[in-house]
mmCIF file of C-alpha atoms and ligand atoms in Angstrom:
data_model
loop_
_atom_site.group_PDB
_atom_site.id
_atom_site.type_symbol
_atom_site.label_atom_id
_atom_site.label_comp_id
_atom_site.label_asym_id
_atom_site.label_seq_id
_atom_site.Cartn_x
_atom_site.Cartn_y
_atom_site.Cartn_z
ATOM 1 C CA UNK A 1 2.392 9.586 -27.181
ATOM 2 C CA UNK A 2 1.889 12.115 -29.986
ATOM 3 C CA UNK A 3 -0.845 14.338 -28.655
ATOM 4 C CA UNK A 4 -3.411 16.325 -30.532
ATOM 5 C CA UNK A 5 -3.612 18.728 -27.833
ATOM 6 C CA UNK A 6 -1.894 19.231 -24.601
ATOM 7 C CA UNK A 7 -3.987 18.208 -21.348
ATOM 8 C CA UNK A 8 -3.236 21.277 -18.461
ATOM 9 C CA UNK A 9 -5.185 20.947 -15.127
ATOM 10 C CA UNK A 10 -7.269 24.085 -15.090
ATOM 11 C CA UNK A 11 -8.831 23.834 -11.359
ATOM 12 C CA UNK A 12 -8.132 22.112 -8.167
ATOM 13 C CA UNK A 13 -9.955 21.793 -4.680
ATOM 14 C CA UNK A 14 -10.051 19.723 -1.676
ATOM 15 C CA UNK A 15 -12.292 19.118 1.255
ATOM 16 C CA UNK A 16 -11.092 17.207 4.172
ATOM 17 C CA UNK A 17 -13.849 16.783 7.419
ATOM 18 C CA UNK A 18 -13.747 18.893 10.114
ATOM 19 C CA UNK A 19 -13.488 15.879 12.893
ATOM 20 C CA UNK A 20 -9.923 15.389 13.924
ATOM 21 C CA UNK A 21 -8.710 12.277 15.306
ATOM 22 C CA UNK A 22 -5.037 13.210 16.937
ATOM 23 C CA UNK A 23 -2.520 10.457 18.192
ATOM 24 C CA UNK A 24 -3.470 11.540 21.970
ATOM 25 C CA UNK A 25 -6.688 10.525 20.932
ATOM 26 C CA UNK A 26 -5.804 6.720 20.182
ATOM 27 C CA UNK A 27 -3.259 6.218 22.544
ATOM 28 C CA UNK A 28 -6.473 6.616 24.873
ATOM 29 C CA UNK A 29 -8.374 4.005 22.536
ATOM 30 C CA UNK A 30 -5.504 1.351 22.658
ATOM 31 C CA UNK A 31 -1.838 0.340 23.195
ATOM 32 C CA UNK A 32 0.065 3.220 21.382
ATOM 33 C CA UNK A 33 1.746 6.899 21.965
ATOM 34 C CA UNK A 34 1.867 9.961 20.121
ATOM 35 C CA UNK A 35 5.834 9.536 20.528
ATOM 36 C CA UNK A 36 5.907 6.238 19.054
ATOM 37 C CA UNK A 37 3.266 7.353 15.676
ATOM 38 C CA UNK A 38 5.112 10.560 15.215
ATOM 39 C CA UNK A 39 8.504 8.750 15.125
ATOM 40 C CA UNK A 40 7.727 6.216 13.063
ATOM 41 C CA UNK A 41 5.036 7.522 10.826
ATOM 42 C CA UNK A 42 5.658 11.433 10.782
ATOM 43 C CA UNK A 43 1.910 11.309 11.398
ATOM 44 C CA UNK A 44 0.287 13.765 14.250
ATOM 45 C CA UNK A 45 -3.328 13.527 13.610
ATOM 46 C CA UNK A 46 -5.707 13.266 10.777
ATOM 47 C CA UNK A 47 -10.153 13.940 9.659
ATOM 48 C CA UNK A 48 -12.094 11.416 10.477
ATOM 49 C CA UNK A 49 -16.180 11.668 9.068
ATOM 50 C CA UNK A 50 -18.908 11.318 10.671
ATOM 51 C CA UNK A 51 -21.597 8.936 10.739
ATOM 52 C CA UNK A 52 -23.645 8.929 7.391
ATOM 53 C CA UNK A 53 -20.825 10.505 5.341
ATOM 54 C CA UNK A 54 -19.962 8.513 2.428
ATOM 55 C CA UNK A 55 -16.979 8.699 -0.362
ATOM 56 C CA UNK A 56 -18.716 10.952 -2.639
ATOM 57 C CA UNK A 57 -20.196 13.367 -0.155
ATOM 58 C CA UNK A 58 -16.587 14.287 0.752
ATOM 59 C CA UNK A 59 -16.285 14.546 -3.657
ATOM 60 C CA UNK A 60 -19.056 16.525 -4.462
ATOM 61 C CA UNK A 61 -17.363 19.372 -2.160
ATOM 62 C CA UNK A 62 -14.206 19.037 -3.471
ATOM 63 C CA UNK A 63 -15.197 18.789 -6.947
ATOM 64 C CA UNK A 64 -17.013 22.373 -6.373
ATOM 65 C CA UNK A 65 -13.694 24.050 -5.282
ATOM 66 C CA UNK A 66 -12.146 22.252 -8.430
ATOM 67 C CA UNK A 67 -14.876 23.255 -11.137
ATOM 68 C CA UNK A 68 -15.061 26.921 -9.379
ATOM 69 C CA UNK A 69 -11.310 27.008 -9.136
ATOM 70 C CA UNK A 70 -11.778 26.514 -13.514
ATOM 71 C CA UNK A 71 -14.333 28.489 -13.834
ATOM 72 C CA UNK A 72 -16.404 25.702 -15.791
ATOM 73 C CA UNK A 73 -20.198 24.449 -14.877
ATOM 74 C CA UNK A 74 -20.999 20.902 -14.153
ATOM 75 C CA UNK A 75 -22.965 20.631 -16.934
ATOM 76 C CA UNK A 76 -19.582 21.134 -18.994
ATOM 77 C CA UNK A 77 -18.396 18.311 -17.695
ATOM 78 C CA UNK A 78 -17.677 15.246 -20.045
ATOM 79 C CA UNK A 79 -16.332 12.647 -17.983
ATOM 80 C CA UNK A 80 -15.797 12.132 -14.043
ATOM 81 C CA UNK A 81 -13.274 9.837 -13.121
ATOM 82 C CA UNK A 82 -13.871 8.722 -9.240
ATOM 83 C CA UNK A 83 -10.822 7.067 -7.900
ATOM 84 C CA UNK A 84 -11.471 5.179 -4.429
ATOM 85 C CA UNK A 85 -10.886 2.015 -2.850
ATOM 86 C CA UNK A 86 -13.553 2.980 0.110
ATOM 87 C CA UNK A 87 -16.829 3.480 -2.747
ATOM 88 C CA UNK A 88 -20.460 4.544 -1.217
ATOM 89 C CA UNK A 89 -21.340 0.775 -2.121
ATOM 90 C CA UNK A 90 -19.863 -1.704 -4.256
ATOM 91 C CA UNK A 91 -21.946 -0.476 -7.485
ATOM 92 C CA UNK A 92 -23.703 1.701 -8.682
ATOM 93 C CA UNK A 93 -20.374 3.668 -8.905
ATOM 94 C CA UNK A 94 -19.556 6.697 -6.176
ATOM 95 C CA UNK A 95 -18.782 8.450 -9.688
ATOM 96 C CA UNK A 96 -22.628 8.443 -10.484
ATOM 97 C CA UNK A 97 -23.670 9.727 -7.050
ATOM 98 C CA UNK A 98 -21.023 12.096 -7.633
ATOM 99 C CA UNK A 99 -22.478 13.215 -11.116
ATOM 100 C CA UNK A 100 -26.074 13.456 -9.909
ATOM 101 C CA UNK A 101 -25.061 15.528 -6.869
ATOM 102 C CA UNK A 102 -22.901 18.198 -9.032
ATOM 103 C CA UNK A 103 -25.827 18.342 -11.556
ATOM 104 C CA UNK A 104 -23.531 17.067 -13.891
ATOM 105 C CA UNK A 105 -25.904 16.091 -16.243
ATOM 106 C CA UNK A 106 -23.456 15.527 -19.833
ATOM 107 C CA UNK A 107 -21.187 13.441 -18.059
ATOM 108 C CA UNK A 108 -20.354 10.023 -18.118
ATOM 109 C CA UNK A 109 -19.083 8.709 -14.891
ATOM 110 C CA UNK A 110 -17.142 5.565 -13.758
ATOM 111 C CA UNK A 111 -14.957 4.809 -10.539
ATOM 112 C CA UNK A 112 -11.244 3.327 -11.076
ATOM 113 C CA UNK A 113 -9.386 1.245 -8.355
ATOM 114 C CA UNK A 114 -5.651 1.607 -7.867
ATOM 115 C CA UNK A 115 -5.521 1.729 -4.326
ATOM 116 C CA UNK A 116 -3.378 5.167 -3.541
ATOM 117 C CA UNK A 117 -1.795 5.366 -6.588
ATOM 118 C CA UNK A 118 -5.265 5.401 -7.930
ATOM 119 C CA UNK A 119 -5.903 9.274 -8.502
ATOM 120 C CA UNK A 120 -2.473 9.130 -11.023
ATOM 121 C CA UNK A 121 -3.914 6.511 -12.726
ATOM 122 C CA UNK A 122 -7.462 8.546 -13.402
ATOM 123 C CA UNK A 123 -5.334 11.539 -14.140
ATOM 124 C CA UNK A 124 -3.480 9.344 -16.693
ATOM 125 C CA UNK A 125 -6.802 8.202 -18.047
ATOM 126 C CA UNK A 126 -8.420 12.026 -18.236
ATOM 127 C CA UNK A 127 -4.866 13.233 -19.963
ATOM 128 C CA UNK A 128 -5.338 10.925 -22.555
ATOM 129 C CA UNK A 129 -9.161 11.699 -23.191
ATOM 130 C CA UNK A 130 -7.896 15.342 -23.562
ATOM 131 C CA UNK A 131 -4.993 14.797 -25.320
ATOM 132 C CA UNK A 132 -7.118 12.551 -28.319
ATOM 133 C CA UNK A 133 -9.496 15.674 -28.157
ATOM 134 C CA UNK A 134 -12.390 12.861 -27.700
ATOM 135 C CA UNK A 135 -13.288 14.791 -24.792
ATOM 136 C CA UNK A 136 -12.675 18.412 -23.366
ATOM 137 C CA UNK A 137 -13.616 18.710 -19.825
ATOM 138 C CA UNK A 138 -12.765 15.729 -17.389
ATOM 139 C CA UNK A 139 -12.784 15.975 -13.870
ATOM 140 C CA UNK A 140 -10.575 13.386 -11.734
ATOM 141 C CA UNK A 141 -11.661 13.023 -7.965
ATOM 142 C CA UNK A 142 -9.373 11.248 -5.172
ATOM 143 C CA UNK A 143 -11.953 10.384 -2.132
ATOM 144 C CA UNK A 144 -11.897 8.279 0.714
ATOM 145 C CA UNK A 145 -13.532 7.506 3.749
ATOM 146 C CA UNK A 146 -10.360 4.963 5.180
ATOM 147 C CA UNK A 147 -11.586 5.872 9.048
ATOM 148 C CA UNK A 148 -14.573 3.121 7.571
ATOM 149 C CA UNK A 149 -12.186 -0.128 6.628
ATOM 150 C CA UNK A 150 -9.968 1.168 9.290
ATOM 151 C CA UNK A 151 -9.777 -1.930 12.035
ATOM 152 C CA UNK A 152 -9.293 0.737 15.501
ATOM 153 C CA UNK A 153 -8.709 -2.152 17.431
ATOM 154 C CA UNK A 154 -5.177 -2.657 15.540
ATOM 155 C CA UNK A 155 -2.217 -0.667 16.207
ATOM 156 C CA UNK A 156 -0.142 -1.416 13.298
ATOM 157 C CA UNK A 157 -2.743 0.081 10.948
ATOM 158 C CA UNK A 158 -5.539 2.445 12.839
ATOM 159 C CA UNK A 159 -2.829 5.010 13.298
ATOM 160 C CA UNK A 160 -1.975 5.648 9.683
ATOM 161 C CA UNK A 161 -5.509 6.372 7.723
ATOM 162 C CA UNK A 162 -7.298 9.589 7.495
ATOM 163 C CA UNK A 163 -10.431 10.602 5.653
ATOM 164 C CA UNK A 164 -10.238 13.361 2.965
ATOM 165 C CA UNK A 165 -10.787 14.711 -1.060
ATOM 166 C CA UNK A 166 -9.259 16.177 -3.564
ATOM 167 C CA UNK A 167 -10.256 16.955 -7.074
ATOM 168 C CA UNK A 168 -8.678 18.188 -10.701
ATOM 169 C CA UNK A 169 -10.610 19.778 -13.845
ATOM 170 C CA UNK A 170 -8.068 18.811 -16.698
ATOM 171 C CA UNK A 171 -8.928 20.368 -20.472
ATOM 172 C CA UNK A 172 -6.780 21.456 -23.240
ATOM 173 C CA UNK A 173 -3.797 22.783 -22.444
ATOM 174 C CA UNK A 174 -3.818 26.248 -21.349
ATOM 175 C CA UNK A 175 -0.110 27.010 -20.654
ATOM 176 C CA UNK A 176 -0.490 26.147 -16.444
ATOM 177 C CA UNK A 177 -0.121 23.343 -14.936
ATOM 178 C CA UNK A 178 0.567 20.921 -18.243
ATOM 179 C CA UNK A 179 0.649 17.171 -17.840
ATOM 180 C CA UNK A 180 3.495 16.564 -19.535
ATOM 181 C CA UNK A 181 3.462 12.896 -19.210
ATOM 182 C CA UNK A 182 2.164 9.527 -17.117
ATOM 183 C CA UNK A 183 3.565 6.102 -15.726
ATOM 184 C CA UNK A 184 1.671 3.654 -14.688
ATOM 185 C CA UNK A 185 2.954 0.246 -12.911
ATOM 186 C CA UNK A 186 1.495 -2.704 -11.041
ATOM 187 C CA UNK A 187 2.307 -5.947 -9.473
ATOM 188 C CA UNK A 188 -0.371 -8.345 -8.767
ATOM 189 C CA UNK A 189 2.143 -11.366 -7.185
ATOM 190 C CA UNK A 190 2.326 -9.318 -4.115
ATOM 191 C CA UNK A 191 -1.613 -8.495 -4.131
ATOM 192 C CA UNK A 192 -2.106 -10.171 0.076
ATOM 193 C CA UNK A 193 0.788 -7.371 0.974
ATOM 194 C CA UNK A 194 -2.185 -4.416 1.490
ATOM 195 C CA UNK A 195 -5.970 -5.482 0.907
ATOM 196 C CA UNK A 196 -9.525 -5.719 2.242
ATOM 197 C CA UNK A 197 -10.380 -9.800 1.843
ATOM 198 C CA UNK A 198 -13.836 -9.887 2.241
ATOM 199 C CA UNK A 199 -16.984 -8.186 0.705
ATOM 200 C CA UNK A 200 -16.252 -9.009 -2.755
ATOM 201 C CA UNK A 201 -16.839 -12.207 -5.068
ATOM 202 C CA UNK A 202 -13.793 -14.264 -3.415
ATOM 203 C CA UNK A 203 -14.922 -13.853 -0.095
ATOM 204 C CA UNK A 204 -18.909 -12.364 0.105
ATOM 205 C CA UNK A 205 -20.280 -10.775 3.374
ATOM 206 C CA UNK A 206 -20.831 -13.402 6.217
ATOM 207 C CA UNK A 207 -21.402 -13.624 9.758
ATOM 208 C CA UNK A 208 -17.892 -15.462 9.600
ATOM 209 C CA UNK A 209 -16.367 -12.325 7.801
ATOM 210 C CA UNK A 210 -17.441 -9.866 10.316
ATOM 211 C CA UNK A 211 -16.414 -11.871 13.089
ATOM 212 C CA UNK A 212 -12.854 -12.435 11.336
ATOM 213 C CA UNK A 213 -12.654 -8.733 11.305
ATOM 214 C CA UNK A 214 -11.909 -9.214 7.107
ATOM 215 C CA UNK A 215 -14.049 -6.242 5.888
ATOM 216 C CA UNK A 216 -10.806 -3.587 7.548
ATOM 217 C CA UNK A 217 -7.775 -3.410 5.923
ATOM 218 C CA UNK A 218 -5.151 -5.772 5.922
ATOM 219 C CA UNK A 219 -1.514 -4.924 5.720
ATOM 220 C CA UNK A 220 1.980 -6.521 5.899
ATOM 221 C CA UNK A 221 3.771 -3.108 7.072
ATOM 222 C CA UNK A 222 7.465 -3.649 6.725
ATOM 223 C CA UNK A 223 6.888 -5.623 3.052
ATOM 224 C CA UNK A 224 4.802 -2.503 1.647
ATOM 225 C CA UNK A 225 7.625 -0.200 3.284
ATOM 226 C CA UNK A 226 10.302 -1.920 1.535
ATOM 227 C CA UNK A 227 8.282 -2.072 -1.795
ATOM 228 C CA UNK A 228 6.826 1.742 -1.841
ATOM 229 C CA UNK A 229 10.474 2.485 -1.255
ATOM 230 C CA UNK A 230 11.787 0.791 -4.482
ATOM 231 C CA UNK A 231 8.810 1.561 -6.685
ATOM 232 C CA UNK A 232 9.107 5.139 -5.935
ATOM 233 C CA UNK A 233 12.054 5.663 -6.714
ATOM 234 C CA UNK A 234 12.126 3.533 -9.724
ATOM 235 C CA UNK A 235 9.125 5.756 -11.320
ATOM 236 C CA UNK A 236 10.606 8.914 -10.335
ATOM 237 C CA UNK A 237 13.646 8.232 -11.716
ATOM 238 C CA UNK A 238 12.362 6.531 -14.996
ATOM 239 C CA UNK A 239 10.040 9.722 -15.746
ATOM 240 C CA UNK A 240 13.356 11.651 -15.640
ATOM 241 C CA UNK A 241 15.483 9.567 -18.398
ATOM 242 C CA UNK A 242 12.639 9.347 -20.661
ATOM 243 C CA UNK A 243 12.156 12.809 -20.751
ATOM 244 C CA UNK A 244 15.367 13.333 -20.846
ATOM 245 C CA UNK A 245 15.842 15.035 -17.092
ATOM 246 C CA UNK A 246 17.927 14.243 -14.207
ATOM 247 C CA UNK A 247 16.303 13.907 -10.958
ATOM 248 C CA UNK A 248 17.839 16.467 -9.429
ATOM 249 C CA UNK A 249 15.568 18.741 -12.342
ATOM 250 C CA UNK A 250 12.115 18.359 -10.443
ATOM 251 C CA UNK A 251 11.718 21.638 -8.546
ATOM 252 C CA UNK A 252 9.105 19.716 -6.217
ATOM 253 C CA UNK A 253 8.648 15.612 -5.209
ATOM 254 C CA UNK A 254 4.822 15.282 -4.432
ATOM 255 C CA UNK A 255 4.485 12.198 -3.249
ATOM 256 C CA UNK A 256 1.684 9.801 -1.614
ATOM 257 C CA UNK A 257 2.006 10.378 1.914
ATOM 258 C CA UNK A 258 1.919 7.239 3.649
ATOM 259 C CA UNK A 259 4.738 7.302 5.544
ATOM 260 C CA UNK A 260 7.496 10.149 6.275
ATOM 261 C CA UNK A 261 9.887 7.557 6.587
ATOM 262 C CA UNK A 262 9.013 5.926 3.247
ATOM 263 C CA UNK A 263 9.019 9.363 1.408
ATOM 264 C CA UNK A 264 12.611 10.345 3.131
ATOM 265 C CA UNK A 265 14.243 7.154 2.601
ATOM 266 C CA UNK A 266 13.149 7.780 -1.173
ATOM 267 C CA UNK A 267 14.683 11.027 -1.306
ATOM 268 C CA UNK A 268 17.859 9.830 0.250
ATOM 269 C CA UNK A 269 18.005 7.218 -2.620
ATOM 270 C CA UNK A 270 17.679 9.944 -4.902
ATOM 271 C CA UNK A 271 20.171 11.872 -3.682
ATOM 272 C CA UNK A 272 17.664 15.211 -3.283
ATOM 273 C CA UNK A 273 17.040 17.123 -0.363
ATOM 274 C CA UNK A 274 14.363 16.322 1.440
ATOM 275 C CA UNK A 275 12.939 19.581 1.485
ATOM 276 C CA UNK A 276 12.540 19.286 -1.909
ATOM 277 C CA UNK A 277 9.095 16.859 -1.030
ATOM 278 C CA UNK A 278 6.088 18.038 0.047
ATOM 279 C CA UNK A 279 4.997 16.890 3.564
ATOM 280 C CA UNK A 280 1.379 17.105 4.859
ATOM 281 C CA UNK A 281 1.284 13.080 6.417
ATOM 282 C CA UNK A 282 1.532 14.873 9.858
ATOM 283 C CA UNK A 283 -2.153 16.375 9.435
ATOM 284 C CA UNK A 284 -4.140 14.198 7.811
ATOM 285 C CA UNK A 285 -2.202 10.688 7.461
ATOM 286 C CA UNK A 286 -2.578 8.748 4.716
ATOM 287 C CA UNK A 287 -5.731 9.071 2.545
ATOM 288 C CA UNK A 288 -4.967 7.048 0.045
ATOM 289 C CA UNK A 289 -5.860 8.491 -3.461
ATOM 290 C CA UNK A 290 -6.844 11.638 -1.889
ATOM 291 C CA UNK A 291 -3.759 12.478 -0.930
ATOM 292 C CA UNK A 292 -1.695 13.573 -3.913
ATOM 293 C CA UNK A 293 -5.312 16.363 -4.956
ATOM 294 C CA UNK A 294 -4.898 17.255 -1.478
ATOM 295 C CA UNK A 295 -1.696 18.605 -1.397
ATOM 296 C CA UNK A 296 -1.777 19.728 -4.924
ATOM 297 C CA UNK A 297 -4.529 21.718 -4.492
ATOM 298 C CA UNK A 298 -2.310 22.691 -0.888
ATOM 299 C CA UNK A 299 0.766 23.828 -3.015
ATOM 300 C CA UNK A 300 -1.782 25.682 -5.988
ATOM 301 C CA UNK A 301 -3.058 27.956 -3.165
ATOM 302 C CA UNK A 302 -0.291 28.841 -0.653
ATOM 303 C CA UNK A 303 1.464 29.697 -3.952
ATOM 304 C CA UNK A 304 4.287 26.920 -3.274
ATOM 305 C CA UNK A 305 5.953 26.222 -6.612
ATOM 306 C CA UNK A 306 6.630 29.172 -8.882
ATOM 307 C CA UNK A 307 4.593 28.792 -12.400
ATOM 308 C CA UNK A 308 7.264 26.924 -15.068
ATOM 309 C CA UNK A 309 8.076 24.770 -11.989
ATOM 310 C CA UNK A 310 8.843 21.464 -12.730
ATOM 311 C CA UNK A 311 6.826 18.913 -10.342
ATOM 312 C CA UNK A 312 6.258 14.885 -10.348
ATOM 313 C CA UNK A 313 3.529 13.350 -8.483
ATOM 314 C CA UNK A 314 4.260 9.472 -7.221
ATOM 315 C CA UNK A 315 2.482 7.573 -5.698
ATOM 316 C CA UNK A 316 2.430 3.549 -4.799
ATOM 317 C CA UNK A 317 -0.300 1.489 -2.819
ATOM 318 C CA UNK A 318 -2.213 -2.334 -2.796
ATOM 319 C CA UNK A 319 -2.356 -3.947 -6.264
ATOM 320 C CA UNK A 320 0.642 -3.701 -5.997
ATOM 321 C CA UNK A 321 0.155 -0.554 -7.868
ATOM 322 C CA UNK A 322 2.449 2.792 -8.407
ATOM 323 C CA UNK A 323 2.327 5.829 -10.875
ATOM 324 C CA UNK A 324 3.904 9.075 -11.505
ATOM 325 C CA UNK A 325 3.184 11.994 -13.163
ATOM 326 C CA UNK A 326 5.375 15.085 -14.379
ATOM 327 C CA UNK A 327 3.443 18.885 -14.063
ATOM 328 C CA UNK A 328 4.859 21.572 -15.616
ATOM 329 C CA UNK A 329 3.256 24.143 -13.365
HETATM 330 N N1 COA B 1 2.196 1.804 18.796
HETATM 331 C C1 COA B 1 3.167 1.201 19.488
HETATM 332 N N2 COA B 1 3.810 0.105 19.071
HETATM 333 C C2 COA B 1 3.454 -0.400 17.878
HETATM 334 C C3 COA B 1 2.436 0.176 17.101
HETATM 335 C C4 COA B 1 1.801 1.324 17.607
HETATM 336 N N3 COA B 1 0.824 1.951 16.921
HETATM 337 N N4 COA B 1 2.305 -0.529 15.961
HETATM 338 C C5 COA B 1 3.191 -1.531 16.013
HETATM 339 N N5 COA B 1 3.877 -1.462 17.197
HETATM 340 C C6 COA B 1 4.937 -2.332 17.670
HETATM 341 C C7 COA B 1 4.871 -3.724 17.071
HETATM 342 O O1 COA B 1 3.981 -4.532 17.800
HETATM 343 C C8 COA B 1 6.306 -4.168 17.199
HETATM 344 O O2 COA B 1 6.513 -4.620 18.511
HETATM 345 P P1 COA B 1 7.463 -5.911 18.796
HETATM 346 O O3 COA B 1 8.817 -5.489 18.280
HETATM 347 O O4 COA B 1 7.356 -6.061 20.257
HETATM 348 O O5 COA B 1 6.859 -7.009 17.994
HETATM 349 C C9 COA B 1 7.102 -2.886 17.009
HETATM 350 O O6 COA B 1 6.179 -1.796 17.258
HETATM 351 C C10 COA B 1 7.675 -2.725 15.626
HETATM 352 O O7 COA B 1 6.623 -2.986 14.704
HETATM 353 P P2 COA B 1 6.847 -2.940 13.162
HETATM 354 O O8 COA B 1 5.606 -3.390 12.458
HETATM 355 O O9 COA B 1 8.136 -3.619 12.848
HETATM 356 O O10 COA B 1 7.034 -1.342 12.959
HETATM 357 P P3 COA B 1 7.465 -0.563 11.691
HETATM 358 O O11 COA B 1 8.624 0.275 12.009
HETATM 359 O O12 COA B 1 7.525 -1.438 10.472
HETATM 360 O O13 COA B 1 6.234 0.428 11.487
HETATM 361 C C11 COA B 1 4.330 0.724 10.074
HETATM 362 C C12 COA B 1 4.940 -0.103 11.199
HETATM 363 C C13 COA B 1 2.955 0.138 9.722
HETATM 364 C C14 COA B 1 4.183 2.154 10.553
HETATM 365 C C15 COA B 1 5.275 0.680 8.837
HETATM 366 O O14 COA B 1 5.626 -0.640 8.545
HETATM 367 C C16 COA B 1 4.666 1.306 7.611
HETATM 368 O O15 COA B 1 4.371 2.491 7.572
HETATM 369 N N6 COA B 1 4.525 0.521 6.544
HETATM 370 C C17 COA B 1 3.961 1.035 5.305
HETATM 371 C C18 COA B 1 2.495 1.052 5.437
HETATM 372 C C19 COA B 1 1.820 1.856 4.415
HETATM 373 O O16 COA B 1 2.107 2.989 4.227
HETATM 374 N N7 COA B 1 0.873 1.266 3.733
HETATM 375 C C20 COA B 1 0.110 1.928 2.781
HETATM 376 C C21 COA B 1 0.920 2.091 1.546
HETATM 377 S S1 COA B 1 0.033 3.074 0.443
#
């Protein structure tokens, strides 16, 4: 893409709740053990909200570290880009509460849904609104509440969600933290691998829904392993050629954290180390497109990657979707 300007992501911030839900705490709640979580998920606990906290709630406070973190007002703001798959309601957008709780009152506002490779996706979308110079302060939020789709009376998928934000202020290029570019991939054949069936025009809110148990998330574990696995490493390694990189270039992986097996059978593929990803899964889970602000904003303030680092986000989730995205930091 031949860009105007360059898009750099001035500010970053996350908030995640204080509640946390540890594996001791649902092996007491049904048939599981930290042993068997932590083995095959990497996960050891994760933030769980409480009653009355919605999607945006959780955004507004991130989006405050984020706008603080680049020193700009809310009422700079152009655009806000909400990406979550667990919205306050199904419209008005969580992007307009989020707007009219920041006081962000020049911004438009819309939500995007791209399950966790969602917040790539927005960050795609703000890079290009930069980058045509049609706008010059977006701000890209990753929220979810997944603790309220999360079924806790199944095993295979209670133990893997967490709740949690994270949130980016991108604007013309400012020499840190560049977006140099985005890839963005979906396939909707294998849509019944990961979803939510009911709520929405297919299947509306019944009494037969809520006793199916269809408003929680619905997941075919070992097919979604198998296919975050591939896609990953596909993305990663197509980023590289076309910007004429090897692999073995990207100082850090950050990847959606949905599984530590996942992530290290990816590296493996790629012949890095697997030091070379970073790893928070064992704190908070997965929170879907939280998860990649999270840890950047992580990284950004334990001073992790050296500026002039070369990162790459990836992520993959339900769609099927998956995205990457190369930082210069
Ligand atoms: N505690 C104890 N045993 C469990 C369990 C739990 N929490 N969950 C499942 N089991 C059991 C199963 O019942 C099964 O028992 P069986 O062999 O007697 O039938 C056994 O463990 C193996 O189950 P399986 O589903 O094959 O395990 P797995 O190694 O595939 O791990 C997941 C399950 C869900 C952790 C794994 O498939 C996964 O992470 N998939 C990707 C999911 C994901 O990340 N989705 C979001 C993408 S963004």
């Amino acid at each position: 893409m031949d860009n105007e300007y360059k898009a750099s992501i001035t500010g970053v911030g996350s908030f995640l709740p204080e509640k946390v839900l540890t594996n001791d705490d649902l092996s007491k709640m049904l048939d599981t053990t930290d042993e068997w979580i932590t083995k095959r998920t990497g996960i050891k606990e994760r933030r769980i909200v409480e009653n009355g906290v919605a999607a945006s709630d959780l955004a507004v406070e991130a989006s405050l570290r984020a706008l603080d973190d680049a020193n700009v007002l809310p009422t700079e703001v152009d655009l806000i880009i909400a990406s979550t798959i667990t919205p306050d309601c199904l419209f008005p957008s969580t992007s307009c509460y989020i707007q009219e709780k920041l006081g962000a009152r020049n911004a438009g506002a819309f939500d995007l849904l791209a399950a966790c490779a969602g917040f790539v996706y927005a960050l795609s979308v703000a890079r290009s609104f930069v980058a045509s110079g049609a706008m010059k302060t977006v701000l890209v939020v990753g929220t979810e509440c997944m603790s309220k789709i999360t079924d806790y009376t199944d095993r295979s998928t209670c133990i893997l969600f967490g709740d949690g934000a994270g949130a980016v202020v991108v604007q013309q290029g400012n020499g840190r933290r560049e977006i140099i570019t985005t890839y963005l991939g979906s396939d909707g054949s294998q849509a019944e691998l990961l979803m939510l069936p009911a709520g929405g025009s297919r299947l509306p809110a019944s009494h037969e829904t809520v006793d199916s148990r269809s408003h929680y998330i619905k997941l075919r574990g070992k097919e979604v392993f198998k296919q975050a696995i591939i896609n990953m490493v596909d993305v990663i390694t197509r980023a590289a050629t076309e910007n004429n990189m090897r692999v073995e270039d990207f100082d850090m992986i950050i990847p959606h954290q949905s599984n530590i097996r996942i992530i290290e059978a990816a590296m493996e593929k790629l012949k890095l180390p697997k030091e070379k990803a970073y790893i928070n899964i064992d704190r908070y889970g997965n929170t879907s497109s939280a998860s990649i602000p999270i840890a950047m904003d992580e990284i950004e303030k334990g001073g992790v990657l050296k500026p002039g680092s070369t990162a790459i986000l990836v992520a993959f989730g339900g769609g099927l979707t998956w995205s990457s995205s190369i930082i210069k930091w």
